């Protein structure tokens, strides 16, 4: 099975070719998908399918032919915005940074250098007693993956009684490092934990759900910011504030088809690895990664639950929003299983 990093590089090379024509228009659409709470969902789904079709088109001329229709719909959706409050992760002009990223002229990434990370609340009704909180991080370079892997899954977890938060962080490898992407996760956890009483959840019932690349982001948070580790260990010039006195450790890690790549190492000495739930399809290119990772985690004393799903390829969480139907009914069970996993962890904790 092809290594995930090699596959990522092939996907990136192909995307670069498409973005040379589609890039500017795609970049203009990214905020619509990531701020999906502010726009009509049905139209966003239609726009997402148009983007998928364009990204799968080999001919430059055919891409150019499709752009006017895409632009027309994008502009229509943009004019229908309803405001929703954002939760900014960092104080203004104080985002801790390592990556020298100054130019997106080739539209290689979904976020320009001036991107500032934030999140949205998706909360249960006041008459519902929350079972915990889940912070959701979509895969890839975000964009329309947020529709399924954040928004739709958040809706599902709301129905199960969880307070949810859509995290729009600096995306791992696109172009930011895991240390930066993980720092955003830790900050989001601190914000939710510091406001636990407001959200009516316990401080030790805050889970992180990372999908694909979001799973790698979650493990970066664990490696660099869990336990007694500090932001200043990674960013020496970082100025701590009151939130840094709050733990940035997740209480449960829901890693959905995003296990660590086999060639990557993990230093367990300082990290406090939380109970982790893995879900991956048997047709997923990540299957070999989880097969090797599982015994390592067990040997480190980590509580691990792994589920594999027959016939299921990569990237299927929340896909019923895009597909209009449940294409892989067996995979839908991952949400029920994570619910049971979290409740058992919290019961023991």
mmCIF file of C-alpha atoms in Angstrom:
data_model
loop_
_atom_site.group_PDB
_atom_site.id
_atom_site.type_symbol
_atom_site.label_atom_id
_atom_site.label_comp_id
_atom_site.label_asym_id
_atom_site.label_seq_id
_atom_site.Cartn_x
_atom_site.Cartn_y
_atom_site.Cartn_z
ATOM 1 C CA UNK A 1 0.000 0.000 0.000
ATOM 2 C CA UNK A 2 1.335 3.425 -0.931
ATOM 3 C CA UNK A 3 2.872 5.498 1.830
ATOM 4 C CA UNK A 4 0.616 8.368 2.919
ATOM 5 C CA UNK A 5 3.358 10.965 2.487
ATOM 6 C CA UNK A 6 4.115 9.805 -1.058
ATOM 7 C CA UNK A 7 0.412 9.855 -1.843
ATOM 8 C CA UNK A 8 0.136 13.351 -0.354
ATOM 9 C CA UNK A 9 2.972 14.585 -2.586
ATOM 10 C CA UNK A 10 1.342 13.105 -5.687
ATOM 11 C CA UNK A 11 -1.974 14.683 -4.759
ATOM 12 C CA UNK A 12 -0.223 18.007 -4.132
ATOM 13 C CA UNK A 13 1.542 17.902 -7.532
ATOM 14 C CA UNK A 14 -1.728 17.235 -9.301
ATOM 15 C CA UNK A 15 -3.505 19.934 -7.324
ATOM 16 C CA UNK A 16 -0.802 22.435 -8.237
ATOM 17 C CA UNK A 17 -1.556 21.860 -11.916
ATOM 18 C CA UNK A 18 -5.274 22.403 -11.387
ATOM 19 C CA UNK A 19 -4.732 25.425 -9.118
ATOM 20 C CA UNK A 20 -2.708 27.162 -11.831
ATOM 21 C CA UNK A 21 -6.084 27.713 -13.538
ATOM 22 C CA UNK A 22 -8.650 27.244 -10.761
ATOM 23 C CA UNK A 23 -6.633 28.611 -7.850
ATOM 24 C CA UNK A 24 -7.888 32.170 -7.623
ATOM 25 C CA UNK A 25 -11.517 31.152 -7.878
ATOM 26 C CA UNK A 26 -11.033 28.283 -5.435
ATOM 27 C CA UNK A 27 -9.387 30.554 -2.884
ATOM 28 C CA UNK A 28 -12.337 32.932 -3.062
ATOM 29 C CA UNK A 29 -14.686 30.032 -2.275
ATOM 30 C CA UNK A 30 -12.765 28.663 0.734
ATOM 31 C CA UNK A 31 -14.220 31.171 3.258
ATOM 32 C CA UNK A 32 -17.737 30.174 2.200
ATOM 33 C CA UNK A 33 -17.084 26.527 3.018
ATOM 34 C CA UNK A 34 -15.223 27.253 6.233
ATOM 35 C CA UNK A 35 -17.890 29.718 7.390
ATOM 36 C CA UNK A 36 -20.594 27.257 6.349
ATOM 37 C CA UNK A 37 -22.775 28.204 9.318
ATOM 38 C CA UNK A 38 -23.299 31.574 7.638
ATOM 39 C CA UNK A 39 -24.610 30.366 4.250
ATOM 40 C CA UNK A 40 -27.336 28.113 2.755
ATOM 41 C CA UNK A 41 -26.056 24.557 3.075
ATOM 42 C CA UNK A 42 -27.719 23.257 -0.088
ATOM 43 C CA UNK A 43 -25.964 25.843 -2.233
ATOM 44 C CA UNK A 44 -22.615 25.174 -0.542
ATOM 45 C CA UNK A 45 -22.996 21.482 -1.342
ATOM 46 C CA UNK A 46 -23.691 22.339 -4.969
ATOM 47 C CA UNK A 47 -20.617 24.590 -5.060
ATOM 48 C CA UNK A 48 -18.510 21.862 -3.443
ATOM 49 C CA UNK A 49 -19.518 19.345 -6.097
ATOM 50 C CA UNK A 50 -18.609 21.849 -8.781
ATOM 51 C CA UNK A 51 -15.199 22.252 -7.147
ATOM 52 C CA UNK A 52 -14.730 18.471 -7.046
ATOM 53 C CA UNK A 53 -15.595 18.220 -10.722
ATOM 54 C CA UNK A 54 -13.147 20.978 -11.627
ATOM 55 C CA UNK A 55 -10.354 19.464 -9.531
ATOM 56 C CA UNK A 56 -10.850 16.124 -11.283
ATOM 57 C CA UNK A 57 -10.675 17.712 -14.748
ATOM 58 C CA UNK A 58 -7.404 17.159 -16.590
ATOM 59 C CA UNK A 59 -7.887 19.604 -19.470
ATOM 60 C CA UNK A 60 -6.993 23.243 -18.821
ATOM 61 C CA UNK A 61 -9.522 24.357 -21.412
ATOM 62 C CA UNK A 62 -12.302 22.358 -19.779
ATOM 63 C CA UNK A 63 -11.461 23.891 -16.419
ATOM 64 C CA UNK A 64 -11.687 27.390 -17.919
ATOM 65 C CA UNK A 65 -15.068 26.519 -19.417
ATOM 66 C CA UNK A 66 -16.412 25.534 -15.982
ATOM 67 C CA UNK A 67 -15.149 28.617 -14.139
ATOM 68 C CA UNK A 68 -17.926 31.112 -15.082
ATOM 69 C CA UNK A 69 -20.674 28.880 -13.668
ATOM 70 C CA UNK A 70 -18.648 28.276 -10.506
ATOM 71 C CA UNK A 71 -17.991 32.001 -10.081
ATOM 72 C CA UNK A 72 -21.647 32.860 -10.605
ATOM 73 C CA UNK A 73 -22.801 30.481 -7.878
ATOM 74 C CA UNK A 74 -19.994 31.528 -5.529
ATOM 75 C CA UNK A 75 -20.940 35.190 -5.851
ATOM 76 C CA UNK A 76 -24.606 34.361 -5.308
ATOM 77 C CA UNK A 77 -23.802 32.480 -2.093
ATOM 78 C CA UNK A 78 -21.467 35.224 -0.868
ATOM 79 C CA UNK A 79 -24.332 37.696 -1.099
ATOM 80 C CA UNK A 80 -26.485 35.556 1.219
ATOM 81 C CA UNK A 81 -24.255 35.691 4.302
ATOM 82 C CA UNK A 82 -25.725 35.805 7.797
ATOM 83 C CA UNK A 83 -23.276 36.711 10.547
ATOM 84 C CA UNK A 84 -22.240 34.192 13.199
ATOM 85 C CA UNK A 85 -19.784 35.109 15.975
ATOM 86 C CA UNK A 86 -16.288 33.698 15.694
ATOM 87 C CA UNK A 87 -14.090 32.712 18.617
ATOM 88 C CA UNK A 88 -10.607 33.977 17.825
ATOM 89 C CA UNK A 89 -7.942 31.691 19.252
ATOM 90 C CA UNK A 90 -5.160 34.180 19.854
ATOM 91 C CA UNK A 91 -4.826 37.828 20.883
ATOM 92 C CA UNK A 92 -4.463 40.171 17.935
ATOM 93 C CA UNK A 93 -1.017 40.000 16.301
ATOM 94 C CA UNK A 94 0.157 37.373 18.802
ATOM 95 C CA UNK A 95 -0.280 34.104 16.889
ATOM 96 C CA UNK A 96 2.796 31.964 17.741
ATOM 97 C CA UNK A 97 4.540 31.192 14.462
ATOM 98 C CA UNK A 98 7.466 29.184 13.129
ATOM 99 C CA UNK A 99 6.766 28.899 9.400
ATOM 100 C CA UNK A 100 7.999 31.649 7.114
ATOM 101 C CA UNK A 101 4.951 31.930 4.886
ATOM 102 C CA UNK A 102 4.641 35.171 2.970
ATOM 103 C CA UNK A 103 3.397 34.383 -0.526
ATOM 104 C CA UNK A 104 0.415 32.445 -1.910
ATOM 105 C CA UNK A 105 0.594 33.946 -5.381
ATOM 106 C CA UNK A 106 0.398 30.503 -7.001
ATOM 107 C CA UNK A 107 -2.742 29.699 -4.933
ATOM 108 C CA UNK A 108 -1.106 26.543 -3.674
ATOM 109 C CA UNK A 109 -2.793 26.752 -0.280
ATOM 110 C CA UNK A 110 -6.365 27.369 0.858
ATOM 111 C CA UNK A 111 -5.274 30.111 3.240
ATOM 112 C CA UNK A 112 -3.253 33.233 2.603
ATOM 113 C CA UNK A 113 -0.372 34.235 4.920
ATOM 114 C CA UNK A 114 -2.657 36.611 6.835
ATOM 115 C CA UNK A 115 -5.022 33.803 7.916
ATOM 116 C CA UNK A 116 -5.867 33.959 11.632
ATOM 117 C CA UNK A 117 -7.261 30.778 13.304
ATOM 118 C CA UNK A 118 -10.713 30.737 14.912
ATOM 119 C CA UNK A 119 -13.622 28.456 15.729
ATOM 120 C CA UNK A 120 -17.412 28.388 15.770
ATOM 121 C CA UNK A 121 -19.768 27.093 18.436
ATOM 122 C CA UNK A 122 -22.418 24.505 17.559
ATOM 123 C CA UNK A 123 -24.265 23.977 20.826
ATOM 124 C CA UNK A 124 -27.112 21.803 22.017
ATOM 125 C CA UNK A 125 -30.398 23.323 23.154
ATOM 126 C CA UNK A 126 -30.573 24.753 26.670
ATOM 127 C CA UNK A 127 -32.989 22.024 27.737
ATOM 128 C CA UNK A 128 -30.425 19.320 26.846
ATOM 129 C CA UNK A 129 -27.834 18.249 29.412
ATOM 130 C CA UNK A 130 -24.512 18.059 27.521
ATOM 131 C CA UNK A 131 -22.517 14.813 27.658
ATOM 132 C CA UNK A 132 -19.231 16.606 26.937
ATOM 133 C CA UNK A 133 -17.573 18.788 24.326
ATOM 134 C CA UNK A 134 -16.053 17.843 20.965
ATOM 135 C CA UNK A 135 -13.702 20.086 18.962
ATOM 136 C CA UNK A 136 -13.716 19.066 15.304
ATOM 137 C CA UNK A 137 -10.871 19.558 12.821
ATOM 138 C CA UNK A 138 -11.485 18.649 9.170
ATOM 139 C CA UNK A 139 -8.853 17.059 6.970
ATOM 140 C CA UNK A 140 -6.747 18.162 4.056
ATOM 141 C CA UNK A 141 -6.309 21.894 3.644
ATOM 142 C CA UNK A 142 -9.854 22.400 4.948
ATOM 143 C CA UNK A 143 -12.052 24.210 2.404
ATOM 144 C CA UNK A 144 -15.063 22.086 1.474
ATOM 145 C CA UNK A 145 -13.936 19.207 3.736
ATOM 146 C CA UNK A 146 -15.313 21.368 6.565
ATOM 147 C CA UNK A 147 -18.848 20.807 5.249
ATOM 148 C CA UNK A 148 -18.776 17.083 5.986
ATOM 149 C CA UNK A 149 -16.035 16.439 8.503
ATOM 150 C CA UNK A 150 -16.855 19.385 10.732
ATOM 151 C CA UNK A 151 -20.357 20.739 10.104
ATOM 152 C CA UNK A 152 -22.289 17.517 9.404
ATOM 153 C CA UNK A 153 -20.454 15.534 12.081
ATOM 154 C CA UNK A 154 -21.087 18.369 14.554
ATOM 155 C CA UNK A 155 -24.794 18.157 13.760
ATOM 156 C CA UNK A 156 -24.676 14.423 14.436
ATOM 157 C CA UNK A 157 -22.844 14.874 17.732
ATOM 158 C CA UNK A 158 -25.237 17.631 18.759
ATOM 159 C CA UNK A 159 -28.012 15.070 18.360
ATOM 160 C CA UNK A 160 -26.059 12.759 20.640
ATOM 161 C CA UNK A 161 -25.831 15.491 23.269
ATOM 162 C CA UNK A 162 -22.380 17.002 22.746
ATOM 163 C CA UNK A 163 -21.413 20.641 22.610
ATOM 164 C CA UNK A 164 -19.433 21.024 19.393
ATOM 165 C CA UNK A 165 -16.864 23.446 18.049
ATOM 166 C CA UNK A 166 -15.722 23.778 14.443
ATOM 167 C CA UNK A 167 -12.007 24.548 14.470
ATOM 168 C CA UNK A 168 -10.480 26.515 11.586
ATOM 169 C CA UNK A 169 -6.830 26.197 12.492
ATOM 170 C CA UNK A 170 -3.606 26.601 10.563
ATOM 171 C CA UNK A 171 -3.547 23.440 8.473
ATOM 172 C CA UNK A 172 -0.769 20.918 9.010
ATOM 173 C CA UNK A 173 1.656 20.760 6.039
ATOM 174 C CA UNK A 174 -0.431 23.351 4.188
ATOM 175 C CA UNK A 175 2.001 25.089 4.735
ATOM 176 C CA UNK A 176 2.247 25.255 8.533
ATOM 177 C CA UNK A 177 4.085 22.770 10.730
ATOM 178 C CA UNK A 178 2.500 20.304 13.112
ATOM 179 C CA UNK A 179 3.786 22.407 15.995
ATOM 180 C CA UNK A 180 1.746 25.387 14.769
ATOM 181 C CA UNK A 181 -1.335 23.367 13.847
ATOM 182 C CA UNK A 182 -1.148 21.577 17.202
ATOM 183 C CA UNK A 183 -0.741 24.870 19.063
ATOM 184 C CA UNK A 184 -4.067 26.012 17.640
ATOM 185 C CA UNK A 185 -5.699 22.803 18.873
ATOM 186 C CA UNK A 186 -4.259 23.247 22.369
ATOM 187 C CA UNK A 187 -5.488 26.834 22.422
ATOM 188 C CA UNK A 188 -8.987 25.753 21.360
ATOM 189 C CA UNK A 189 -9.038 23.134 24.133
ATOM 190 C CA UNK A 190 -7.960 25.762 26.667
ATOM 191 C CA UNK A 191 -10.721 28.116 25.542
ATOM 192 C CA UNK A 192 -13.415 25.445 25.880
ATOM 193 C CA UNK A 193 -12.035 24.198 29.212
ATOM 194 C CA UNK A 194 -11.783 27.732 30.624
ATOM 195 C CA UNK A 195 -15.450 28.199 29.705
ATOM 196 C CA UNK A 196 -16.624 24.766 30.818
ATOM 197 C CA UNK A 197 -19.287 26.174 33.138
ATOM 198 C CA UNK A 198 -20.637 28.372 30.349
ATOM 199 C CA UNK A 199 -20.885 25.343 28.059
ATOM 200 C CA UNK A 200 -22.301 23.192 30.891
ATOM 201 C CA UNK A 201 -19.626 20.505 30.512
ATOM 202 C CA UNK A 202 -17.037 19.072 32.878
ATOM 203 C CA UNK A 203 -13.457 20.230 32.485
ATOM 204 C CA UNK A 204 -12.305 16.624 32.006
ATOM 205 C CA UNK A 205 -14.784 15.822 29.229
ATOM 206 C CA UNK A 206 -13.283 17.683 26.276
ATOM 207 C CA UNK A 207 -12.542 15.563 23.212
ATOM 208 C CA UNK A 208 -10.773 16.385 19.970
ATOM 209 C CA UNK A 209 -11.929 14.812 16.688
ATOM 210 C CA UNK A 210 -9.424 15.004 13.830
ATOM 211 C CA UNK A 211 -10.128 13.674 10.358
ATOM 212 C CA UNK A 212 -7.277 12.578 8.067
ATOM 213 C CA UNK A 213 -4.784 15.458 8.231
ATOM 214 C CA UNK A 214 -6.765 16.690 11.227
ATOM 215 C CA UNK A 215 -5.795 13.450 12.975
ATOM 216 C CA UNK A 216 -2.109 14.233 12.448
ATOM 217 C CA UNK A 217 -2.850 17.703 13.837
ATOM 218 C CA UNK A 218 -4.415 16.181 16.942
ATOM 219 C CA UNK A 219 -1.391 14.005 17.615
ATOM 220 C CA UNK A 220 0.882 17.043 17.179
ATOM 221 C CA UNK A 221 -1.104 18.728 19.943
ATOM 222 C CA UNK A 222 -0.519 15.710 22.158
ATOM 223 C CA UNK A 223 3.188 15.500 21.368
ATOM 224 C CA UNK A 224 4.037 19.142 22.001
ATOM 225 C CA UNK A 225 1.374 20.586 24.322
ATOM 226 C CA UNK A 226 -0.038 17.833 26.533
ATOM 227 C CA UNK A 227 0.748 17.307 30.191
ATOM 228 C CA UNK A 228 3.110 19.877 31.688
ATOM 229 C CA UNK A 229 4.548 20.999 28.344
ATOM 230 C CA UNK A 230 4.337 24.730 27.655
ATOM 231 C CA UNK A 231 3.934 26.920 24.600
ATOM 232 C CA UNK A 232 7.287 28.511 25.378
ATOM 233 C CA UNK A 233 8.956 25.092 24.945
ATOM 234 C CA UNK A 234 8.173 25.433 21.230
ATOM 235 C CA UNK A 235 7.920 29.216 20.864
ATOM 236 C CA UNK A 236 10.588 30.768 23.170
ATOM 237 C CA UNK A 237 9.380 34.331 22.535
ATOM 238 C CA UNK A 238 5.730 33.524 23.207
ATOM 239 C CA UNK A 239 4.031 35.748 25.774
ATOM 240 C CA UNK A 240 1.855 33.674 28.066
ATOM 241 C CA UNK A 241 -1.595 34.847 29.163
ATOM 242 C CA UNK A 242 -4.274 33.591 31.525
ATOM 243 C CA UNK A 243 -5.370 30.812 29.148
ATOM 244 C CA UNK A 244 -1.911 29.268 29.286
ATOM 245 C CA UNK A 245 -2.600 28.376 32.903
ATOM 246 C CA UNK A 246 -5.426 26.123 31.670
ATOM 247 C CA UNK A 247 -4.593 22.606 30.483
ATOM 248 C CA UNK A 248 -4.381 22.157 26.699
ATOM 249 C CA UNK A 249 -4.604 18.342 26.976
ATOM 250 C CA UNK A 250 -7.536 16.592 25.338
ATOM 251 C CA UNK A 251 -9.460 14.053 27.406
ATOM 252 C CA UNK A 252 -10.255 11.822 24.435
ATOM 253 C CA UNK A 253 -8.758 11.708 20.953
ATOM 254 C CA UNK A 254 -11.051 10.684 18.103
ATOM 255 C CA UNK A 255 -8.659 9.980 15.229
ATOM 256 C CA UNK A 256 -10.778 9.284 12.171
ATOM 257 C CA UNK A 257 -8.744 7.840 9.269
ATOM 258 C CA UNK A 258 -5.803 10.028 10.324
ATOM 259 C CA UNK A 259 -3.236 7.818 12.095
ATOM 260 C CA UNK A 260 0.433 8.720 12.229
ATOM 261 C CA UNK A 261 2.495 7.885 9.138
ATOM 262 C CA UNK A 262 4.750 4.885 9.582
ATOM 263 C CA UNK A 263 7.971 6.811 8.969
ATOM 264 C CA UNK A 264 7.150 9.439 11.630
ATOM 265 C CA UNK A 265 8.317 9.030 15.215
ATOM 266 C CA UNK A 266 6.709 10.122 18.471
ATOM 267 C CA UNK A 267 8.423 11.062 21.730
ATOM 268 C CA UNK A 268 6.348 9.712 24.608
ATOM 269 C CA UNK A 269 8.647 11.009 27.367
ATOM 270 C CA UNK A 270 6.856 14.303 28.016
ATOM 271 C CA UNK A 271 3.558 13.679 26.254
ATOM 272 C CA UNK A 272 0.436 12.515 28.060
ATOM 273 C CA UNK A 273 -1.352 10.413 25.465
ATOM 274 C CA UNK A 274 -5.140 10.377 26.040
ATOM 275 C CA UNK A 275 -7.460 7.464 25.337
ATOM 276 C CA UNK A 276 -7.722 7.284 21.553
ATOM 277 C CA UNK A 277 -10.401 5.978 19.209
ATOM 278 C CA UNK A 278 -9.423 5.048 15.650
ATOM 279 C CA UNK A 279 -11.821 4.453 12.748
ATOM 280 C CA UNK A 280 -10.549 3.537 9.285
ATOM 281 C CA UNK A 281 -11.961 1.789 6.222
ATOM 282 C CA UNK A 282 -10.395 -1.393 4.891
ATOM 283 C CA UNK A 283 -10.024 0.343 1.512
ATOM 284 C CA UNK A 284 -8.292 3.347 3.083
ATOM 285 C CA UNK A 285 -4.645 4.064 2.237
ATOM 286 C CA UNK A 286 -4.113 4.663 5.976
ATOM 287 C CA UNK A 287 -4.820 1.046 6.896
ATOM 288 C CA UNK A 288 -1.152 0.036 7.029
ATOM 289 C CA UNK A 289 -0.392 3.006 9.269
ATOM 290 C CA UNK A 290 -2.953 2.026 11.894
ATOM 291 C CA UNK A 291 -1.877 -1.639 11.756
ATOM 292 C CA UNK A 292 1.615 -0.576 12.818
ATOM 293 C CA UNK A 293 0.568 2.175 15.211
ATOM 294 C CA UNK A 294 -1.822 0.116 17.334
ATOM 295 C CA UNK A 295 0.712 -2.196 19.007
ATOM 296 C CA UNK A 296 3.038 0.749 19.650
ATOM 297 C CA UNK A 297 0.322 2.673 21.489
ATOM 298 C CA UNK A 298 -0.628 -0.398 23.499
ATOM 299 C CA UNK A 299 3.013 -0.937 24.464
ATOM 300 C CA UNK A 300 3.025 2.629 25.826
ATOM 301 C CA UNK A 301 0.020 1.910 28.033
ATOM 302 C CA UNK A 302 -2.365 4.019 25.942
ATOM 303 C CA UNK A 303 -6.048 3.090 25.975
ATOM 304 C CA UNK A 304 -6.841 2.369 22.316
ATOM 305 C CA UNK A 305 -10.006 1.353 20.521
ATOM 306 C CA UNK A 306 -9.740 0.554 16.796
ATOM 307 C CA UNK A 307 -12.540 -0.115 14.324
ATOM 308 C CA UNK A 308 -12.110 -1.029 10.680
ATOM 309 C CA UNK A 309 -14.937 -0.990 8.161
ATOM 310 C CA UNK A 310 -15.207 -3.340 5.222
ATOM 311 C CA UNK A 311 -15.352 -1.773 1.754
ATOM 312 C CA UNK A 312 -14.916 1.811 2.964
ATOM 313 C CA UNK A 313 -12.362 4.172 1.344
ATOM 314 C CA UNK A 314 -10.809 7.318 2.795
ATOM 315 C CA UNK A 315 -12.696 10.480 3.750
ATOM 316 C CA UNK A 316 -16.256 9.253 4.375
ATOM 317 C CA UNK A 317 -17.173 10.987 7.640
ATOM 318 C CA UNK A 318 -20.230 13.202 7.249
ATOM 319 C CA UNK A 319 -20.423 12.438 3.534
ATOM 320 C CA UNK A 320 -24.186 12.037 3.648
ATOM 321 C CA UNK A 321 -24.331 15.833 3.423
ATOM 322 C CA UNK A 322 -22.559 15.784 0.056
ATOM 323 C CA UNK A 323 -23.958 12.518 -1.273
ATOM 324 C CA UNK A 324 -27.552 13.045 -0.188
ATOM 325 C CA UNK A 325 -27.574 9.455 1.055
ATOM 326 C CA UNK A 326 -25.564 7.117 3.261
ATOM 327 C CA UNK A 327 -23.195 5.383 0.855
ATOM 328 C CA UNK A 328 -21.488 3.204 3.468
ATOM 329 C CA UNK A 329 -24.028 2.361 6.190
ATOM 330 C CA UNK A 330 -21.499 0.268 8.113
ATOM 331 C CA UNK A 331 -19.148 3.236 8.488
ATOM 332 C CA UNK A 332 -21.925 5.371 9.988
ATOM 333 C CA UNK A 333 -21.514 3.255 13.123
ATOM 334 C CA UNK A 334 -18.283 5.105 13.976
ATOM 335 C CA UNK A 335 -20.300 7.929 15.539
ATOM 336 C CA UNK A 336 -22.261 5.614 17.808
ATOM 337 C CA UNK A 337 -19.037 3.826 18.737
ATOM 338 C CA UNK A 338 -17.202 7.047 19.595
ATOM 339 C CA UNK A 339 -20.128 8.133 21.745
ATOM 340 C CA UNK A 340 -19.916 4.887 23.734
ATOM 341 C CA UNK A 341 -16.107 5.197 23.884
ATOM 342 C CA UNK A 342 -16.198 8.722 25.315
ATOM 343 C CA UNK A 343 -18.887 7.917 27.854
ATOM 344 C CA UNK A 344 -16.956 4.889 29.125
ATOM 345 C CA UNK A 345 -13.744 6.950 29.393
ATOM 346 C CA UNK A 346 -15.571 9.707 31.261
ATOM 347 C CA UNK A 347 -17.292 7.181 33.547
ATOM 348 C CA UNK A 348 -13.919 5.772 34.560
ATOM 349 C CA UNK A 349 -12.334 9.207 34.873
#
